Coordinates of C-alpha atoms in Angstrom, one line a residue:
Chain O
M1 CA -9.8 -14.4 -2.7
R2 CA -9.8 -13.7 -6.4
I3 CA -6.9 -14.4 -8.8
V4 CA -7.2 -13.2 -12.4
V5 CA -4.7 -13.8 -15.2
Q6 CA -5.7 -12.2 -18.5
D7 CA -4.5 -10.4 -21.6
A8 CA -7.3 -7.8 -21.6
P9 CA -6.9 -4.5 -19.7
F10 CA -8.6 -4.3 -16.3
D11 CA -10.4 -1.3 -14.9
L12 CA -8.4 -0.2 -11.8
G13 CA -11.0 2.2 -10.6
A14 CA -13.9 -0.2 -10.8
E15 CA -11.8 -3.1 -9.3
T16 CA -10.7 -1.0 -6.4
A17 CA -14.1 0.4 -5.7
Q18 CA -15.7 -3.0 -5.9
F19 CA -13.1 -4.6 -3.7
A20 CA -13.4 -1.9 -1.0
A21 CA -17.2 -1.9 -1.1
G22 CA -17.3 -5.6 -0.6
H23 CA -15.5 -5.5 2.8
S24 CA -17.4 -3.0 4.9
N25 CA -16.0 -4.4 8.2
M26 CA -12.4 -4.2 7.1
G27 CA -11.1 -0.8 8.2
A28 CA -8.1 -0.8 5.8
V29 CA -7.8 -1.4 2.1
V30 CA -4.4 -1.3 0.3
T31 CA -3.9 -1.5 -3.4
F32 CA -0.7 -1.7 -5.5
T33 CA -0.8 -1.1 -9.2
G34 CA 2.1 -1.8 -11.6
V35 CA 2.3 0.5 -14.6
V36 CA 4.5 0.1 -17.8
R37 CA 7.2 2.7 -17.5
D38 CA 9.3 3.9 -20.3
S39 CA 12.4 1.8 -20.9
D40 CA 15.8 2.7 -19.4
A41 CA 17.2 1.9 -22.8
G42 CA 15.0 4.5 -24.6
S43 CA 11.6 4.9 -26.0
L44 CA 9.5 1.9 -25.3
E45 CA 7.5 0.6 -28.2
V46 CA 5.9 -2.4 -26.5
M47 CA 6.4 -4.5 -23.4
E48 CA 5.6 -8.2 -24.1
I49 CA 4.7 -10.3 -21.1
E50 CA 5.1 -14.1 -21.4
H51 CA 3.7 -16.4 -18.8
Y52 CA 3.3 -20.1 -18.0
P53 CA -0.4 -20.9 -18.2
G54 CA -1.5 -23.2 -15.4
M55 CA 1.6 -22.6 -13.3
T56 CA 0.9 -18.9 -13.2
E57 CA -2.5 -19.4 -11.5
R58 CA -1.1 -22.0 -9.1
A59 CA 1.7 -19.8 -8.1
L60 CA -0.4 -16.7 -7.6
T61 CA -3.0 -18.7 -5.6
A62 CA -0.2 -20.2 -3.4
I63 CA 1.2 -16.7 -2.7
A64 CA -2.2 -15.3 -1.8
E65 CA -2.9 -18.2 0.4
E66 CA 0.4 -17.8 2.2
A67 CA -0.5 -14.1 2.8
Q68 CA -3.8 -15.1 4.2
Q69 CA -2.1 -17.5 6.6
R70 CA 0.4 -14.9 7.7
W71 CA -1.8 -11.9 8.2
S72 CA -5.4 -11.4 9.4
L73 CA -7.0 -10.5 6.1
G74 CA -10.6 -10.1 5.0
D75 CA -9.7 -10.6 1.3
V76 CA -7.0 -10.6 -1.3
L77 CA -7.3 -9.7 -5.0
V78 CA -4.6 -10.3 -7.6
I79 CA -4.9 -9.3 -11.3
H80 CA -2.0 -9.8 -13.7
R81 CA -1.9 -9.3 -17.4
Y82 CA 0.1 -10.9 -20.1
G83 CA 0.6 -10.1 -23.8
S84 CA 1.6 -6.9 -25.4
L85 CA 1.4 -3.7 -23.4
T86 CA 2.4 -0.1 -24.1
H87 CA 3.9 2.7 -22.0
G88 CA 1.4 3.8 -19.3
E89 CA -0.7 0.7 -19.4
M90 CA -1.4 -1.1 -16.1
I91 CA 0.3 -4.5 -15.9
M92 CA -1.2 -5.8 -12.6
M93 CA -2.7 -4.9 -9.3
V94 CA -3.1 -6.5 -5.9
A95 CA -5.5 -5.4 -3.2
T96 CA -5.8 -6.4 0.5
A97 CA -8.5 -5.8 3.0
A98 CA -7.9 -6.1 6.7
R99 CA -9.2 -4.7 10.0
H100 CA -5.9 -3.0 10.7
R101 CA -3.7 -1.1 8.3
K102 CA -0.5 -2.9 9.3
D103 CA -1.9 -6.2 8.1
A104 CA -3.2 -4.7 4.8
F105 CA 0.1 -2.9 4.1
E106 CA 2.4 -5.8 5.0
A107 CA 0.4 -8.4 3.1
A108 CA 0.3 -6.2 0.0
E109 CA 4.1 -5.8 0.1
F110 CA 4.6 -9.5 0.6
L111 CA 2.3 -10.3 -2.4
M112 CA 4.4 -7.9 -4.5
D113 CA 7.7 -9.3 -3.4
F114 CA 6.8 -12.9 -4.1
L115 CA 4.9 -12.1 -7.3
K116 CA 8.0 -10.3 -8.7
S117 CA 10.3 -13.3 -8.3
R118 CA 8.1 -16.4 -7.8
A119 CA 5.2 -16.0 -10.3
P120 CA 6.2 -17.3 -13.8
F121 CA 6.1 -14.1 -15.9
W122 CA 8.8 -12.8 -18.1
K123 CA 9.0 -9.3 -19.6
R124 CA 10.5 -8.3 -22.9
E125 CA 11.0 -4.7 -23.8
V126 CA 10.9 -3.7 -27.5
T127 CA 12.5 -0.3 -28.3
A128 CA 13.8 1.3 -31.5
H129 CA 17.2 -0.3 -30.6
G130 CA 15.8 -3.8 -30.5
A131 CA 14.2 -6.2 -28.0
D132 CA 15.6 -7.4 -24.7
W133 CA 14.3 -9.6 -21.9
V134 CA 14.1 -7.7 -18.7
A135 CA 16.7 -9.2 -16.3
A136 CA 15.7 -10.1 -12.8
K137 CA 17.1 -7.7 -10.2
A138 CA 19.2 -9.0 -7.3
E139 CA 17.3 -6.5 -5.1
D140 CA 14.0 -8.3 -5.9
E141 CA 15.4 -11.6 -4.9
D142 CA 16.9 -10.0 -1.8
A143 CA 13.5 -8.6 -0.9
L144 CA 12.2 -12.1 -0.2
G145 CA 14.6 -12.4 2.6
R146 CA 12.7 -10.1 4.9
W147 CA 9.6 -12.4 5.1
Chain P
M1 CA 7.5 -36.3 -20.5
N2 CA 6.6 -32.7 -21.6
V3 CA 9.4 -30.3 -21.5
L4 CA 8.6 -26.6 -21.7
Y5 CA 10.8 -23.5 -22.4
F6 CA 10.0 -19.9 -21.7
A7 CA 11.5 -16.5 -22.5
W8 CA 15.1 -16.6 -23.9
V9 CA 15.4 -20.3 -23.2
R10 CA 12.5 -20.8 -25.6
E11 CA 14.1 -18.5 -28.1
R12 CA 17.5 -20.3 -28.0
I13 CA 16.0 -23.7 -28.3
G14 CA 13.5 -22.5 -30.9
L15 CA 10.3 -24.1 -29.6
P16 CA 8.0 -23.6 -26.6
R17 CA 7.5 -27.3 -25.7
E18 CA 8.3 -30.8 -26.8
E19 CA 7.7 -34.4 -25.8
V20 CA 11.0 -35.9 -24.6
Q21 CA 11.6 -39.7 -24.1
S22 CA 14.3 -40.0 -21.4
E23 CA 15.4 -42.3 -18.6
A24 CA 17.1 -39.5 -16.8
A25 CA 16.8 -39.9 -13.0
T26 CA 17.2 -36.2 -12.3
V27 CA 16.6 -32.8 -13.9
S28 CA 20.4 -32.4 -14.3
E29 CA 20.6 -35.7 -16.2
L30 CA 17.8 -34.6 -18.4
V31 CA 19.7 -31.4 -19.2
D32 CA 22.9 -33.4 -19.9
E33 CA 20.9 -35.5 -22.4
L34 CA 19.5 -32.4 -24.1
V35 CA 22.8 -30.6 -24.2
A36 CA 24.4 -33.6 -25.9
R37 CA 21.8 -33.5 -28.7
E38 CA 22.3 -30.2 -30.4
A39 CA 24.1 -26.9 -30.1
R40 CA 20.9 -24.9 -29.5
Y41 CA 20.4 -26.8 -26.3
A42 CA 24.0 -26.3 -25.3
A43 CA 23.5 -22.6 -25.9
A44 CA 20.3 -22.5 -23.8
F45 CA 21.8 -24.5 -20.9
A46 CA 25.3 -23.0 -21.0
D47 CA 24.9 -21.4 -17.6
R48 CA 22.5 -23.5 -15.4
S49 CA 22.9 -21.0 -12.5
A50 CA 21.0 -18.5 -14.7
L51 CA 18.1 -20.9 -15.1
R52 CA 15.1 -21.9 -13.0
V53 CA 13.2 -25.2 -13.3
A54 CA 9.6 -26.2 -12.4
I55 CA 8.4 -29.7 -12.1
D56 CA 4.7 -30.3 -12.6
Q57 CA 4.2 -26.5 -12.3
E58 CA 6.0 -26.2 -9.0
L59 CA 9.4 -24.5 -8.6
S60 CA 12.1 -27.1 -8.0
D61 CA 15.8 -27.5 -8.7
F62 CA 18.3 -29.4 -10.9
D63 CA 18.9 -32.2 -8.3
A64 CA 15.2 -33.1 -8.2
P65 CA 14.2 -36.7 -9.2
L66 CA 12.1 -37.1 -12.3
A67 CA 10.3 -40.4 -11.4
G68 CA 6.6 -40.0 -12.2
V69 CA 7.0 -36.4 -13.5
R70 CA 4.8 -35.3 -16.4
E71 CA 6.0 -31.8 -17.0
V72 CA 9.4 -30.1 -16.7
A73 CA 9.8 -26.4 -17.5
F74 CA 13.0 -24.3 -17.9
F75 CA 13.1 -20.6 -17.8
P76 CA 15.2 -17.6 -16.6
P77 CA 14.5 -15.9 -13.3
M78 CA 11.0 -14.5 -13.3
T79 CA 10.1 -10.9 -13.7
G80 CA 6.5 -10.5 -12.7
G81 CA 4.8 -7.5 -11.1
Chain H
M1 CA 0.4 17.0 -4.7
R2 CA -3.3 17.3 -3.9
I3 CA -4.8 17.6 -0.4
V4 CA -8.6 17.5 -0.1
V5 CA -10.6 18.0 3.2
Q6 CA -14.3 17.7 2.6
D7 CA -17.5 16.4 4.2
A8 CA -18.9 14.9 1.0
P9 CA -18.1 11.3 0.0
F10 CA -15.4 10.8 -2.5
D11 CA -15.3 8.3 -5.4
L12 CA -12.4 5.9 -4.6
G13 CA -12.5 4.2 -8.0
A14 CA -12.5 7.4 -9.9
E15 CA -9.8 9.0 -7.7
T16 CA -7.6 5.9 -8.0
A17 CA -8.0 5.6 -11.7
Q18 CA -7.3 9.3 -12.3
F19 CA -4.3 9.3 -10.0
A20 CA -2.7 6.3 -11.7
A21 CA -3.5 7.5 -15.2
G22 CA -1.8 10.8 -14.5
H23 CA 1.6 9.3 -13.8
S24 CA 2.5 7.1 -16.7
N25 CA 6.2 7.1 -16.0
M26 CA 5.7 6.0 -12.4
G27 CA 5.9 2.2 -12.3
A28 CA 4.2 1.9 -8.9
V29 CA 1.0 3.3 -7.5
V30 CA -0.1 2.5 -3.9
T31 CA -3.4 3.5 -2.3
F32 CA -4.7 3.2 1.2
T33 CA -8.4 3.6 2.0
G34 CA -9.8 3.9 5.5
V35 CA -13.3 2.5 6.0
V36 CA -15.7 3.0 8.9
R37 CA -15.8 -0.3 10.7
D38 CA -18.5 -1.4 13.1
S39 CA -17.8 -0.3 16.7
D40 CA -16.1 -2.6 19.1
A41 CA -18.7 -1.5 21.6
G42 CA -21.6 -2.7 19.4
S43 CA -23.7 -1.6 16.5
L44 CA -22.4 1.7 15.2
E45 CA -25.1 4.2 14.3
V46 CA -22.8 7.0 13.2
M47 CA -19.2 8.0 13.3
E48 CA -18.7 11.8 13.7
I49 CA -15.4 13.2 12.6
E50 CA -14.5 16.6 14.0
H51 CA -11.5 18.5 12.6
Y52 CA -9.7 21.9 12.9
P53 CA -10.3 23.8 9.7
G54 CA -7.2 25.5 8.6
M55 CA -4.8 23.5 10.7
T56 CA -6.0 20.3 9.1
E57 CA -5.0 21.4 5.6
R58 CA -1.7 22.7 6.9
A59 CA -0.9 19.5 8.8
L60 CA -1.8 17.3 5.8
T61 CA 0.3 19.4 3.5
A62 CA 3.3 19.3 5.8
I63 CA 3.0 15.5 6.1
A64 CA 2.8 15.1 2.3
E65 CA 5.7 17.5 1.8
E66 CA 7.8 15.5 4.3
A67 CA 7.0 12.3 2.4
Q68 CA 8.1 13.9 -0.9
Q69 CA 11.4 14.9 0.7
R70 CA 12.1 11.5 2.1
W71 CA 11.1 9.4 -0.9
S72 CA 11.4 9.7 -4.6
L73 CA 7.8 10.2 -5.5
G74 CA 5.9 11.3 -8.6
D75 CA 2.9 12.5 -6.7
V76 CA 0.9 12.3 -3.5
L77 CA -2.9 12.5 -3.0
V78 CA -4.6 12.8 0.4
I79 CA -8.4 13.0 0.8
H80 CA -9.9 13.1 4.3
R81 CA -13.6 13.5 5.2
Y82 CA -15.2 15.0 8.3
G83 CA -18.8 15.1 9.5
S84 CA -21.2 12.2 10.0
L85 CA -20.3 8.8 8.4
T86 CA -22.0 5.4 8.7
H87 CA -20.6 1.9 8.8
G88 CA -18.9 0.9 5.5
E89 CA -18.4 4.5 4.3
M90 CA -14.9 5.5 3.3
I91 CA -13.3 8.0 5.6
M92 CA -10.1 8.8 3.8
M93 CA -7.6 7.7 1.2
V94 CA -4.0 8.4 0.4
A95 CA -2.2 7.5 -2.9
T96 CA 1.4 7.6 -3.8
A97 CA 3.1 7.2 -7.2
A98 CA 6.8 6.4 -7.6
R99 CA 9.2 4.7 -10.0
H100 CA 9.9 2.0 -7.5
R101 CA 7.4 0.1 -5.4
K102 CA 9.5 0.4 -2.2
D103 CA 9.2 4.2 -2.3
A104 CA 5.4 4.1 -3.0
F105 CA 4.7 1.6 -0.2
E106 CA 6.9 3.3 2.4
A107 CA 5.6 6.8 1.6
A108 CA 2.0 5.6 1.9
E109 CA 2.7 3.9 5.3
F110 CA 4.5 7.1 6.5
L111 CA 1.5 9.2 5.4
M112 CA -0.9 7.0 7.3
D113 CA 1.2 6.8 10.4
F114 CA 1.5 10.6 10.6
L115 CA -2.1 11.3 9.5
K116 CA -3.4 9.0 12.3
S117 CA -1.6 10.9 15.1
R118 CA -0.6 14.3 13.8
A119 CA -3.5 15.5 11.7
P120 CA -6.2 17.3 13.8
F121 CA -9.2 14.9 13.4
W122 CA -11.2 13.4 16.3
K123 CA -13.6 10.5 15.9
R124 CA -16.7 10.0 18.0
E125 CA -18.7 6.8 17.8
V126 CA -22.4 6.8 18.4
T127 CA -24.0 3.4 19.2
A128 CA -27.2 2.3 20.9
H129 CA -25.3 2.5 24.2
G130 CA -24.3 6.1 23.8
A131 CA -21.5 8.2 22.3
D132 CA -17.8 8.0 22.9
W133 CA -14.8 9.7 21.6
V134 CA -12.4 7.2 20.1
A135 CA -9.2 7.1 22.2
A136 CA -5.8 7.4 20.5
K137 CA -4.0 4.1 20.6
A138 CA -0.5 3.9 22.1
E139 CA 0.5 1.7 19.1
D140 CA -0.4 4.5 16.7
E141 CA 1.9 6.9 18.6
D142 CA 4.6 4.2 18.7
A143 CA 4.3 3.7 14.9
L144 CA 5.8 7.2 14.4
G145 CA 9.1 6.0 16.0
R146 CA 10.1 3.9 13.0
W147 CA 10.4 7.0 10.7
Chain W
M1 CA -6.1 35.9 21.6
N2 CA -8.4 33.3 20.1
V3 CA -8.6 30.1 22.2
L4 CA -10.1 27.0 20.5
Y5 CA -11.3 23.7 21.9
F6 CA -12.0 20.4 20.1
A7 CA -13.6 17.1 20.9
W8 CA -14.2 16.4 24.6
V9 CA -12.3 19.5 25.6
R10 CA -14.9 21.5 23.7
E11 CA -17.7 19.5 25.3
R12 CA -16.4 20.0 28.8
I13 CA -15.8 23.7 28.4
G14 CA -19.1 24.1 26.5
L15 CA -18.0 26.2 23.6
P16 CA -15.8 25.8 20.5
R17 CA -13.8 29.0 20.7
E18 CA -13.6 32.2 22.7
E19 CA -11.6 35.5 22.8
V20 CA -9.4 35.5 25.9
Q21 CA -7.6 38.6 27.2
S22 CA -4.5 37.4 29.0
E23 CA -1.0 38.4 30.0
A24 CA 0.1 34.8 30.3
A25 CA 3.7 34.3 29.2
T26 CA 3.3 30.6 28.3
V27 CA 0.5 28.1 27.4
S28 CA 0.8 26.7 31.0
E29 CA 0.1 30.1 32.5
L30 CA -2.9 30.6 30.2
V31 CA -4.3 27.2 31.3
D32 CA -3.7 28.2 35.0
E33 CA -5.7 31.3 34.4
L34 CA -8.6 29.4 32.7
V35 CA -8.7 26.8 35.4
A36 CA -8.9 29.4 38.1
R37 CA -12.0 30.9 36.4
E38 CA -14.6 28.2 36.5
A39 CA -15.1 24.5 37.3
R40 CA -15.7 23.6 33.6
Y41 CA -12.2 24.6 32.7
A42 CA -10.8 22.8 35.7
A43 CA -12.6 19.7 34.4
A44 CA -11.3 20.1 30.9
F45 CA -7.7 20.7 32.0
A46 CA -7.6 18.2 34.9
D47 CA -5.0 16.0 33.2
R48 CA -2.8 18.1 31.0
S49 CA -0.8 15.0 29.9
A50 CA -4.0 13.9 28.2
L51 CA -4.1 17.1 26.1
R52 CA -2.3 18.5 23.1
V53 CA -1.9 22.1 22.2
A54 CA -1.5 23.9 18.9
I55 CA -0.2 27.5 18.6
D56 CA -1.2 29.3 15.4
Q57 CA -2.2 26.0 13.9
E58 CA 1.1 24.2 14.6
L59 CA 1.5 21.5 17.2
S60 CA 3.4 22.9 20.2
D61 CA 3.6 22.3 24.0
F62 CA 2.6 23.7 27.3
D63 CA 6.0 25.4 27.9
A64 CA 5.7 27.4 24.6
P65 CA 5.7 31.2 24.9
L66 CA 2.6 33.1 23.9
A67 CA 4.2 36.4 22.8
G68 CA 2.7 37.5 19.4
V69 CA 0.4 34.4 19.3
R70 CA -3.1 34.9 17.7
E71 CA -4.6 31.4 18.1
V72 CA -4.2 28.7 20.7
A73 CA -6.1 25.4 20.5
F74 CA -6.5 22.6 23.0
F75 CA -7.6 19.1 22.2
P76 CA -7.1 15.4 23.0
P77 CA -4.7 13.2 21.0
M78 CA -5.7 13.1 17.4
T79 CA -7.4 10.1 15.8
G80 CA -7.3 10.7 12.1
G81 CA -7.1 8.2 9.3

């Protein structure tokens, strides 16, 4: 298991290749990558991501450990950035390796659902019209109910 | 104890953390004390249902006791991922 | 949409990075990678993958088009190898890009479920004990029922 | 028409494809004709429920008509991914 919280960009291709290569007896590798979209409110100048140092690492570790208890996984990777990002930049990624694809897919979805609503990150969008904190979506909270 | 604020809670209160001396037995009582202090706290805590609380870096709730607690954090619902 | 059927290895890292970089207004990118596991029957010497040239490309294209009709996707990538592979080599990958993670995840799982049982590939495992065609699993056929 | 065989069907019949002259109206009738020819076909088609058929590169079934068809393929259930 590897949990990374950093402001620097990460190399999705290198991380994915390295993760998959490290688990040659896992038949299935799933990755999810979150990318900064343009704002619904208009042209995004910057997305600022604030986090809670210390709690962030604890929360991500707890979520990843929970995934490892629920599914038969060879490994879990979580990388999440904070700081100022621009349109098209990668915010975060998770990767799961498992013998069977069902475990790899479900664990990756579980990680994403919990990371959305239970890891202490807050996004703020800055556009030409001003700056606004991104509101949590009811559907993200609802998504936890299925686990 | 250390009290931390994040996102718009931090903005309304005007600082990211402060040391608070309090005999409050629960998180709710601590918030009551803060709200009684100044308008900026009242503004931040106007709708407690819109807030989340963490105690010693674990998600908790407003009824939680504060005995032995070193760090309390207040913030809006999280938007990671 | 890009469908690739080839005997040569592919570069998972480069493909993933290129796919994600090409869709900066899609907030979610999911990849699945299939890796040659060791055989349940013992030490795998080689996995041979036979396919039906012509029909393979048609079937993969049809499955990807179906995914694009069912979910709101920015793009779909499918790469599948044939020929002789060894333990730890990557057999195939799919990637999906969407504005929302639910679409990206569901479409990737749909692609995998249909690709398993509806794309004309057949695997043969060669071990020290001999060679055997991999039997289709009832659970893979059953997995189609949920779509 | 062209008849193609894959995986263990190919191995049992001993060749990957052949040109077959047939007046068979359906896939089933074509299989009956092949089975009547030689033991290796009978071995390959012994359990039709274990086989799949594609007509002109689209999955089909044994009841499908063969009028106008150029290519028929027989193979076991697929194991992609």
